[in-house]
CSV table of C-alpha atoms and ligand atoms in Angstrom, one decimal:
chain,number,residue,atom,x,y,z
R,15,MET,CA,-12.5,-3.3,-32.6
R,16,THR,CA,-8.7,-2.8,-31.9
R,17,GLY,CA,-6.9,-3.4,-28.4
R,18,CYS,CA,-3.4,-2.4,-27.7
R,19,GLY,CA,-2.1,-6.0,-28.3
R,20,ASP,CA,-3.0,-5.8,-32.4
R,21,PRO,CA,-0.3,-6.0,-34.5
R,22,ARG,CA,-1.9,-4.0,-37.2
R,23,LEU,CA,-1.8,-1.0,-34.0
R,24,ASN,CA,1.9,-0.9,-33.8
R,25,SER,CA,4.3,2.1,-33.8
R,26,LEU,CA,7.1,-0.1,-33.3
R,27,ASP,CA,6.6,-2.5,-36.1
R,28,PRO,CA,6.7,0.2,-39.1
R,29,SER,CA,5.3,-0.8,-42.4
R,30,GLY,CA,7.1,2.4,-44.4
R,31,PRO,CA,9.9,4.7,-44.6
R,32,ALA,CA,8.2,7.4,-42.9
R,33,GLY,CA,7.5,4.9,-39.6
R,34,GLU,CA,11.0,3.7,-40.2
R,35,MET,CA,12.1,7.5,-39.3
R,36,GLN,CA,10.2,7.7,-36.4
R,37,LEU,CA,11.0,4.5,-34.5
R,38,SER,CA,14.8,5.3,-35.3
R,39,LEU,CA,14.2,8.8,-33.3
R,40,ILE,CA,12.2,6.4,-30.7
R,41,LYS,CA,15.0,4.1,-30.2
R,42,LEU,CA,18.0,7.4,-30.4
R,43,SER,CA,15.8,9.1,-27.5
R,44,LEU,CA,15.6,6.0,-25.5
R,45,GLY,CA,19.1,5.1,-26.1
R,46,ILE,CA,19.9,8.5,-24.6
R,47,MET,CA,17.6,8.3,-21.8
R,48,ILE,CA,19.0,4.7,-20.6
R,49,GLY,CA,22.2,6.1,-20.7
R,50,VAL,CA,21.6,9.5,-18.2
R,51,PHE,CA,19.7,7.3,-16.1
R,52,THR,CA,22.5,4.5,-15.7
R,53,VAL,CA,25.3,7.5,-14.9
R,54,VAL,CA,23.4,9.2,-13.0
R,55,THR,CA,22.3,5.8,-11.2
R,56,ILE,CA,26.0,5.0,-10.9
R,57,ILE,CA,26.9,8.4,-9.5
R,58,TYR,CA,23.9,8.3,-7.1
R,59,VAL,CA,25.1,4.9,-5.5
R,60,TYR,CA,28.7,5.9,-5.3
R,61,VAL,CA,27.8,8.8,-3.5
R,62,LEU,CA,25.3,7.0,-1.4
R,63,VAL,CA,28.0,4.5,-0.3
R,64,ARG,CA,31.5,6.4,-0.4
R,65,TYR,CA,30.3,9.6,1.3
R,66,ARG,CA,27.8,7.5,3.9
R,67,GLN,CA,28.1,8.4,7.8
R,68,ARG,CA,30.7,6.2,9.5
R,69,PRO,CA,30.7,4.9,12.8
R,70,GLY,CA,32.2,7.6,15.5
R,71,GLN,CA,31.9,10.3,13.1
R,72,ASN,CA,29.9,13.2,14.1
R,73,ASP,CA,31.3,16.0,12.8
R,74,ILE,CA,29.4,18.3,9.9
R,75,PRO,CA,31.6,17.3,6.6
R,76,LYS,CA,33.4,20.0,4.4
R,77,GLN,CA,31.0,22.6,3.5
R,78,VAL,CA,31.1,23.3,-0.5
R,79,GLU,CA,29.4,26.4,-2.1
R,80,GLY,CA,29.5,26.4,-5.9
R,81,SER,CA,31.8,24.6,-8.3
R,82,THR,CA,32.5,26.6,-11.6
R,83,LYS,CA,33.5,23.3,-13.1
R,84,LEU,CA,30.5,21.4,-12.4
R,85,GLU,CA,28.1,23.7,-13.4
R,86,ILE,CA,29.8,24.1,-16.7
R,87,LEU,CA,30.0,20.1,-16.7
R,88,TRP,CA,26.3,19.6,-16.0
R,89,THR,CA,24.5,22.6,-18.5
R,90,VAL,CA,27.1,21.5,-21.2
R,91,ILE,CA,26.6,17.8,-21.2
R,92,PRO,CA,22.4,18.2,-21.3
R,93,ILE,CA,23.3,20.8,-24.3
R,94,ALA,CA,25.1,18.4,-26.2
R,95,LEU,CA,22.8,15.2,-25.9
R,96,LEU,CA,19.8,17.6,-26.4
R,97,ALA,CA,21.8,18.3,-29.8
R,98,VAL,CA,22.3,14.9,-30.8
R,99,LEU,CA,18.7,14.5,-30.4
R,100,ALA,CA,17.3,17.4,-32.0
R,101,VAL,CA,19.5,17.4,-35.3
R,102,PRO,CA,18.1,14.0,-36.2
R,103,THR,CA,14.5,15.0,-35.2
R,104,ILE,CA,13.8,18.3,-36.9
R,105,SER,CA,15.9,17.1,-39.9
R,106,ALA,CA,13.0,14.2,-39.9
R,107,THR,CA,9.9,16.7,-39.0
R,108,PHE,CA,10.7,18.7,-42.0
R,109,SER,CA,11.2,15.7,-44.4
R,110,LEU,CA,8.1,14.5,-43.5
R,111,ALA,CA,6.1,17.5,-43.8
R,112,LYS,CA,7.5,18.3,-47.2
R,113,LYS,CA,5.7,17.7,-50.1
R,114,PRO,CA,7.0,15.1,-52.7
R,115,PRO,CA,7.5,16.7,-56.1
R,116,GLN,CA,4.5,17.1,-58.5
R,117,GLY,CA,3.6,13.5,-60.3
R,118,GLN,CA,5.9,11.4,-57.9
R,119,SER,CA,3.2,10.9,-55.3
R,120,VAL,CA,-0.7,10.2,-54.5
R,121,GLU,CA,-2.4,13.2,-53.2
R,122,VAL,CA,-5.1,12.8,-50.4
R,123,LYS,CA,-6.9,14.9,-48.9
R,124,VAL,CA,-8.1,14.1,-45.5
R,125,ILE,CA,-11.0,15.8,-43.8
R,126,GLY,CA,-11.8,15.0,-40.4
R,127,HIS,CA,-15.3,14.9,-39.0
R,128,GLN,CA,-17.0,14.4,-35.8
R,129,TYR,CA,-16.9,11.2,-35.8
R,130,TRP,CA,-15.6,9.9,-39.3
R,131,TRP,CA,-13.0,10.3,-41.9
R,132,GLU,CA,-13.3,11.7,-45.6
R,133,PHE,CA,-10.4,10.9,-47.9
R,134,VAL,CA,-10.6,13.1,-51.3
R,135,TYR,CA,-8.2,12.2,-54.0
R,136,PRO,CA,-8.3,15.1,-56.5
R,137,GLN,CA,-5.7,13.8,-59.2
R,138,TYR,CA,-8.4,11.2,-59.8
R,139,GLY,CA,-11.8,13.3,-58.9
R,140,ILE,CA,-13.0,10.3,-56.5
R,141,ARG,CA,-13.7,10.6,-52.7
R,142,THR,CA,-14.6,7.9,-50.0
R,143,SER,CA,-15.1,7.4,-46.3
R,144,GLN,CA,-13.6,5.7,-43.4
R,145,GLU,CA,-11.9,3.3,-46.1
R,146,LEU,CA,-8.7,5.2,-47.7
R,147,HIS,CA,-6.5,3.0,-50.3
R,148,ILE,CA,-3.2,3.7,-51.6
R,149,PRO,CA,-0.7,2.2,-53.5
R,150,VAL,CA,2.5,0.6,-52.1
R,151,GLY,CA,5.8,1.8,-52.7
R,152,LYS,CA,4.9,5.4,-53.4
R,153,LYS,CA,4.7,8.2,-51.4
R,154,VAL,CA,0.9,9.4,-50.3
R,155,HIS,CA,1.1,13.2,-49.6
R,156,PHE,CA,-1.8,14.1,-47.3
R,157,GLU,CA,-3.2,17.6,-46.8
R,158,ILE,CA,-5.3,17.3,-43.7
R,159,THR,CA,-7.9,19.1,-42.0
R,160,SER,CA,-11.2,19.3,-40.0
R,161,THR,CA,-14.7,20.3,-40.6
R,162,ASP,CA,-15.6,21.0,-36.7
R,163,VAL,CA,-13.4,20.7,-33.7
R,164,ILE,CA,-9.5,19.3,-33.8
R,165,HIS,CA,-9.1,15.8,-34.9
R,166,SER,CA,-5.6,13.9,-35.3
R,167,PHE,CA,-4.9,11.3,-38.1
R,168,TRP,CA,-2.5,8.6,-37.0
R,169,VAL,CA,-1.7,5.3,-38.9
R,170,PRO,CA,0.8,3.9,-36.2
R,171,ASN,CA,2.1,1.2,-38.5
R,172,LEU,CA,3.0,4.0,-41.1
R,173,GLY,CA,4.1,6.5,-39.1
R,174,GLY,CA,2.2,10.1,-38.3
R,175,LYS,CA,0.2,11.5,-36.7
R,176,MET,CA,-0.5,14.9,-37.5
R,177,ASP,CA,-3.6,17.1,-36.2
R,178,ALA,CA,-6.7,18.0,-38.3
R,179,ILE,CA,-7.6,21.4,-37.4
R,180,PRO,CA,-10.4,23.3,-38.7
R,181,GLY,CA,-9.5,26.0,-41.2
R,182,LYS,CA,-5.9,24.7,-41.6
R,183,LYS,CA,-4.4,22.5,-43.8
R,184,ASN,CA,-1.5,20.5,-42.4
R,185,ASN,CA,1.1,18.2,-44.5
R,186,MET,CA,2.4,14.9,-43.9
R,187,TRP,CA,3.2,12.0,-46.3
R,188,LEU,CA,3.3,8.5,-45.7
R,189,GLN,CA,4.2,5.2,-47.5
R,190,ALA,CA,3.5,1.7,-47.2
R,191,ASP,CA,6.1,-0.7,-48.4
R,192,LYS,CA,4.1,-3.8,-48.0
R,193,PRO,CA,0.2,-4.7,-49.2
R,194,GLY,CA,-1.7,-5.2,-46.3
R,195,ARG,CA,-4.5,-3.4,-43.8
R,196,TYR,CA,-3.5,-1.1,-41.2
R,197,VAL,CA,-5.7,0.4,-38.5
R,198,GLY,CA,-6.2,4.1,-38.6
R,199,LYS,CA,-7.3,6.2,-35.3
R,200,CYS,CA,-8.4,9.0,-34.1
R,201,ALA,CA,-5.4,10.5,-31.8
R,202,GLU,CA,-7.1,14.1,-30.2
R,203,LEU,CA,-10.2,13.7,-28.0
R,204,CYS,CA,-12.6,15.4,-30.2
R,205,GLY,CA,-15.9,14.3,-28.3
R,206,ALA,CA,-18.2,11.3,-27.0
R,207,SER,CA,-17.3,8.7,-30.1
R,208,HIS,CA,-13.5,10.0,-30.1
R,209,ALA,CA,-12.8,6.1,-29.5
R,210,LEU,CA,-14.5,5.0,-32.2
R,211,MET,CA,-13.3,7.1,-35.0
R,212,ASP,CA,-11.5,4.5,-36.6
R,213,PHE,CA,-10.3,4.1,-40.2
R,214,THR,CA,-8.9,1.6,-42.2
R,215,VAL,CA,-5.6,1.8,-44.6
R,216,ILE,CA,-5.9,-0.5,-47.7
R,217,ALA,CA,-2.4,-0.6,-49.1
R,218,GLN,CA,-2.6,-2.4,-52.5
R,219,THR,CA,-0.3,-3.1,-55.1
R,220,GLN,CA,-0.4,-0.2,-58.1
R,221,GLN,CA,-2.4,-2.6,-60.4
R,222,ASP,CA,-4.7,-3.2,-57.5
R,223,PHE,CA,-5.3,0.3,-56.6
R,224,ASP,CA,-5.5,1.4,-60.4
R,225,LYS,CA,-8.6,-1.1,-60.6
R,226,TRP,CA,-10.0,0.4,-57.5
R,227,VAL,CA,-9.4,3.8,-58.8
R,228,LYS,CA,-11.2,2.9,-62.2
R,229,ALA,CA,-13.9,1.3,-60.2
R,230,GLN,CA,-15.0,4.2,-58.0
R,231,GLN,CA,-14.7,7.0,-61.2
R,232,ASN,CA,-17.7,4.5,-62.8
R,233,PRO,CA,-19.2,3.5,-59.8
R,234,GLN,CA,-22.4,0.8,-60.5
R,235,SER,CA,-25.5,1.1,-59.1
R,236,MET,CA,-27.7,-1.7,-60.7
R,237,ALA,CA,-31.1,-1.9,-59.2
R,238,THR,CA,-31.6,-5.6,-61.2
R,239,ASN,CA,-34.8,-6.5,-59.0
R,240,LYS,CA,-37.9,-5.1,-57.4
R,241,THR,CA,-36.5,-4.9,-54.0
R,242,LEU,CA,-33.2,-3.0,-55.3
R,243,GLU,CA,-35.4,-0.9,-57.0
R,244,GLN,CA,-37.4,0.0,-53.7
R,245,GLY,CA,-34.5,0.1,-51.8
R,246,LYS,CA,-33.0,2.8,-54.3
R,247,GLN,CA,-36.0,4.7,-54.0
R,248,LEU,CA,-35.9,4.4,-50.2
R,249,VAL,CA,-32.5,5.7,-50.3
R,250,ALA,CA,-33.1,8.5,-52.4
R,251,GLN,CA,-35.8,9.4,-50.0
R,252,ASN,CA,-34.1,8.8,-46.6
R,253,CYS,CA,-30.2,9.4,-47.2
R,254,ILE,CA,-29.5,11.5,-50.1
R,255,GLY,CA,-30.0,14.6,-47.8
R,256,CYS,CA,-26.8,13.9,-46.5
R,257,HIS,CA,-24.9,11.3,-48.6
R,258,ALA,CA,-24.0,10.8,-52.1
R,259,VAL,CA,-24.0,7.7,-54.0
R,260,ARG,CA,-22.6,8.9,-57.1
R,261,GLY,CA,-23.2,5.7,-59.7
R,262,ALA,CA,-27.1,6.6,-58.8
R,263,GLY,CA,-26.9,10.0,-59.8
R,264,PHE,CA,-26.9,11.1,-56.0
R,265,ARG,CA,-24.1,13.5,-56.0
R,266,TYR,CA,-21.8,14.9,-53.7
R,267,GLU,CA,-22.3,18.7,-53.7
R,268,GLY,CA,-23.5,20.1,-50.6
R,269,LYS,CA,-23.7,17.1,-48.6
R,270,LYS,CA,-22.4,16.8,-45.3
R,271,GLY,CA,-22.3,12.9,-44.6
R,272,PRO,CA,-19.6,10.0,-45.4
R,273,ASP,CA,-20.0,9.7,-49.7
R,274,LEU,CA,-21.9,6.0,-50.0
R,275,THR,CA,-20.7,5.4,-53.5
R,276,GLY,CA,-19.2,2.0,-54.0
R,277,PHE,CA,-20.8,1.2,-50.2
R,278,GLY,CA,-21.1,-2.4,-50.8
R,279,GLN,CA,-17.5,-3.2,-51.0
R,280,ARG,CA,-16.3,-1.5,-47.9
R,281,THR,CA,-14.9,-3.9,-45.2
R,282,THR,CA,-16.5,-1.8,-42.3
R,283,ILE,CA,-19.8,-0.1,-40.8
R,284,ALA,CA,-19.3,3.5,-39.6
R,285,GLY,CA,-15.5,2.5,-39.8
R,286,PHE,CA,-15.5,-0.3,-36.9
R,287,LEU,CA,-19.1,-2.4,-37.1
R,288,PRO,CA,-18.7,-5.9,-39.3
R,289,HIS,CA,-20.0,-4.9,-43.0
R,290,ASP,CA,-23.0,-6.9,-43.0
R,291,GLU,CA,-26.4,-6.4,-43.4
R,292,LYS,CA,-27.7,-7.2,-40.0
R,293,HIS,CA,-25.1,-4.5,-38.3
R,294,LEU,CA,-26.1,-2.4,-41.1
R,295,GLN,CA,-30.0,-2.2,-40.1
R,296,ALA,CA,-28.8,-2.1,-36.6
R,297,TRP,CA,-26.8,0.9,-37.6
R,298,LEU,CA,-29.6,2.9,-39.0
R,299,LYS,CA,-32.1,2.0,-36.5
R,300,ASN,CA,-30.0,3.6,-34.3
R,301,PRO,CA,-26.6,5.3,-34.7
R,302,GLN,CA,-26.1,6.5,-31.5
R,303,ALA,CA,-26.6,3.3,-29.6
R,304,PHE,CA,-23.1,2.8,-31.3
R,305,LYS,CA,-21.4,5.7,-31.9
R,306,PRO,CA,-22.7,8.5,-29.4
R,307,GLY,CA,-22.8,11.9,-30.5
R,308,ALA,CA,-22.6,10.9,-34.1
R,309,ARG,CA,-25.0,13.5,-36.8
R,310,MET,CA,-26.6,10.6,-38.1
R,311,PRO,CA,-30.3,10.5,-37.4
R,312,LYS,CA,-32.2,7.2,-36.7
R,313,ILE,CA,-34.2,5.9,-39.4
R,314,GLY,CA,-36.9,4.4,-37.3
R,315,TYR,CA,-40.1,4.4,-39.0
R,316,LEU,CA,-39.1,2.1,-42.0
R,317,ASP,CA,-40.7,-1.0,-41.8
R,318,ASP,CA,-39.0,-4.6,-41.8
R,319,GLN,CA,-39.3,-5.4,-45.4
R,320,GLU,CA,-38.5,-1.4,-46.3
R,321,MET,CA,-35.4,-2.0,-44.1
R,322,LYS,CA,-34.3,-4.8,-45.8
R,323,ALA,CA,-35.0,-3.0,-49.0
R,324,LEU,CA,-32.7,-0.6,-48.0
R,325,THR,CA,-29.8,-2.3,-46.3
R,326,GLN,CA,-29.7,-4.8,-49.6
R,327,TYR,CA,-29.6,-1.7,-51.9
R,328,LEU,CA,-26.6,-0.1,-50.2
R,329,MET,CA,-24.5,-3.5,-50.0
R,330,SER,CA,-25.4,-3.9,-53.5
R,331,LEU,CA,-23.2,-0.4,-54.3
R,332,LYS,CA,-19.9,-1.3,-56.1
S,29,CUA,CU1,-11.4,12.6,-33.9
S,29,CUA,CU2,-10.7,11.9,-31.7
């Protein structure tokens, strides 16, 4: 779980060019606001003091109606300030939405669901959920959409955010300059579990990223003992109506839930729970207790031994 003090969730400490560009816009607008506030406050205090009612002064002051000079001044100054803000804002907005030239970026299709994220890498023929792997030092181009309601894709430390709207494809690129983990959030109120719609961005060196891609392309699903073999069968009976496990031959096509290929290598369950068997069992027994409104049905009918086999198998997926 993350709070406001989490350093991995901080727009003011960008770890890539998109975030830096946006931080410089924040600084510019803050600077303009401080300037305006200071000037207005000085004039206000000056007028209060200079034109205050003095003892014995009981006549009405000189009444002034209209001043062309002043009116021009207070029209021109805000226009000039807005122009100073608008030019870099518009240019940054367009440059962040621009698709990098073919072959120079990693393409990721982002699909928002209530309440999880799907990431598709068309260049590599892989897909994952909740964990977004990206190489450092390279632009990652996102095509963002949703299957149900409006979500918003946001990685505060890298920049963003961009709405995920059903039936519409929004474009944005981000880049991480150093390896690390960054917290991703849904930034649009989308239902009961909006606040739990987290994901993790794992920025890796190109080498590590290539390794991850290779592993995803050749997923392993080893049922090396009886328990795992039983677990695999339980997955086939209970999970693959909605989930894919590509290494085990449970294909993606037509599945509505997150792809579980390589699940054992992930670091969270459902995007925010600790990645261990205990939490996985608790989640499977009652997903609604953790993520109200989640579409995931509960698996309450397995006995302890079956539940153990099922979770062990899922944790063994590489
Ligand atoms: Cu999805 Cu908020």
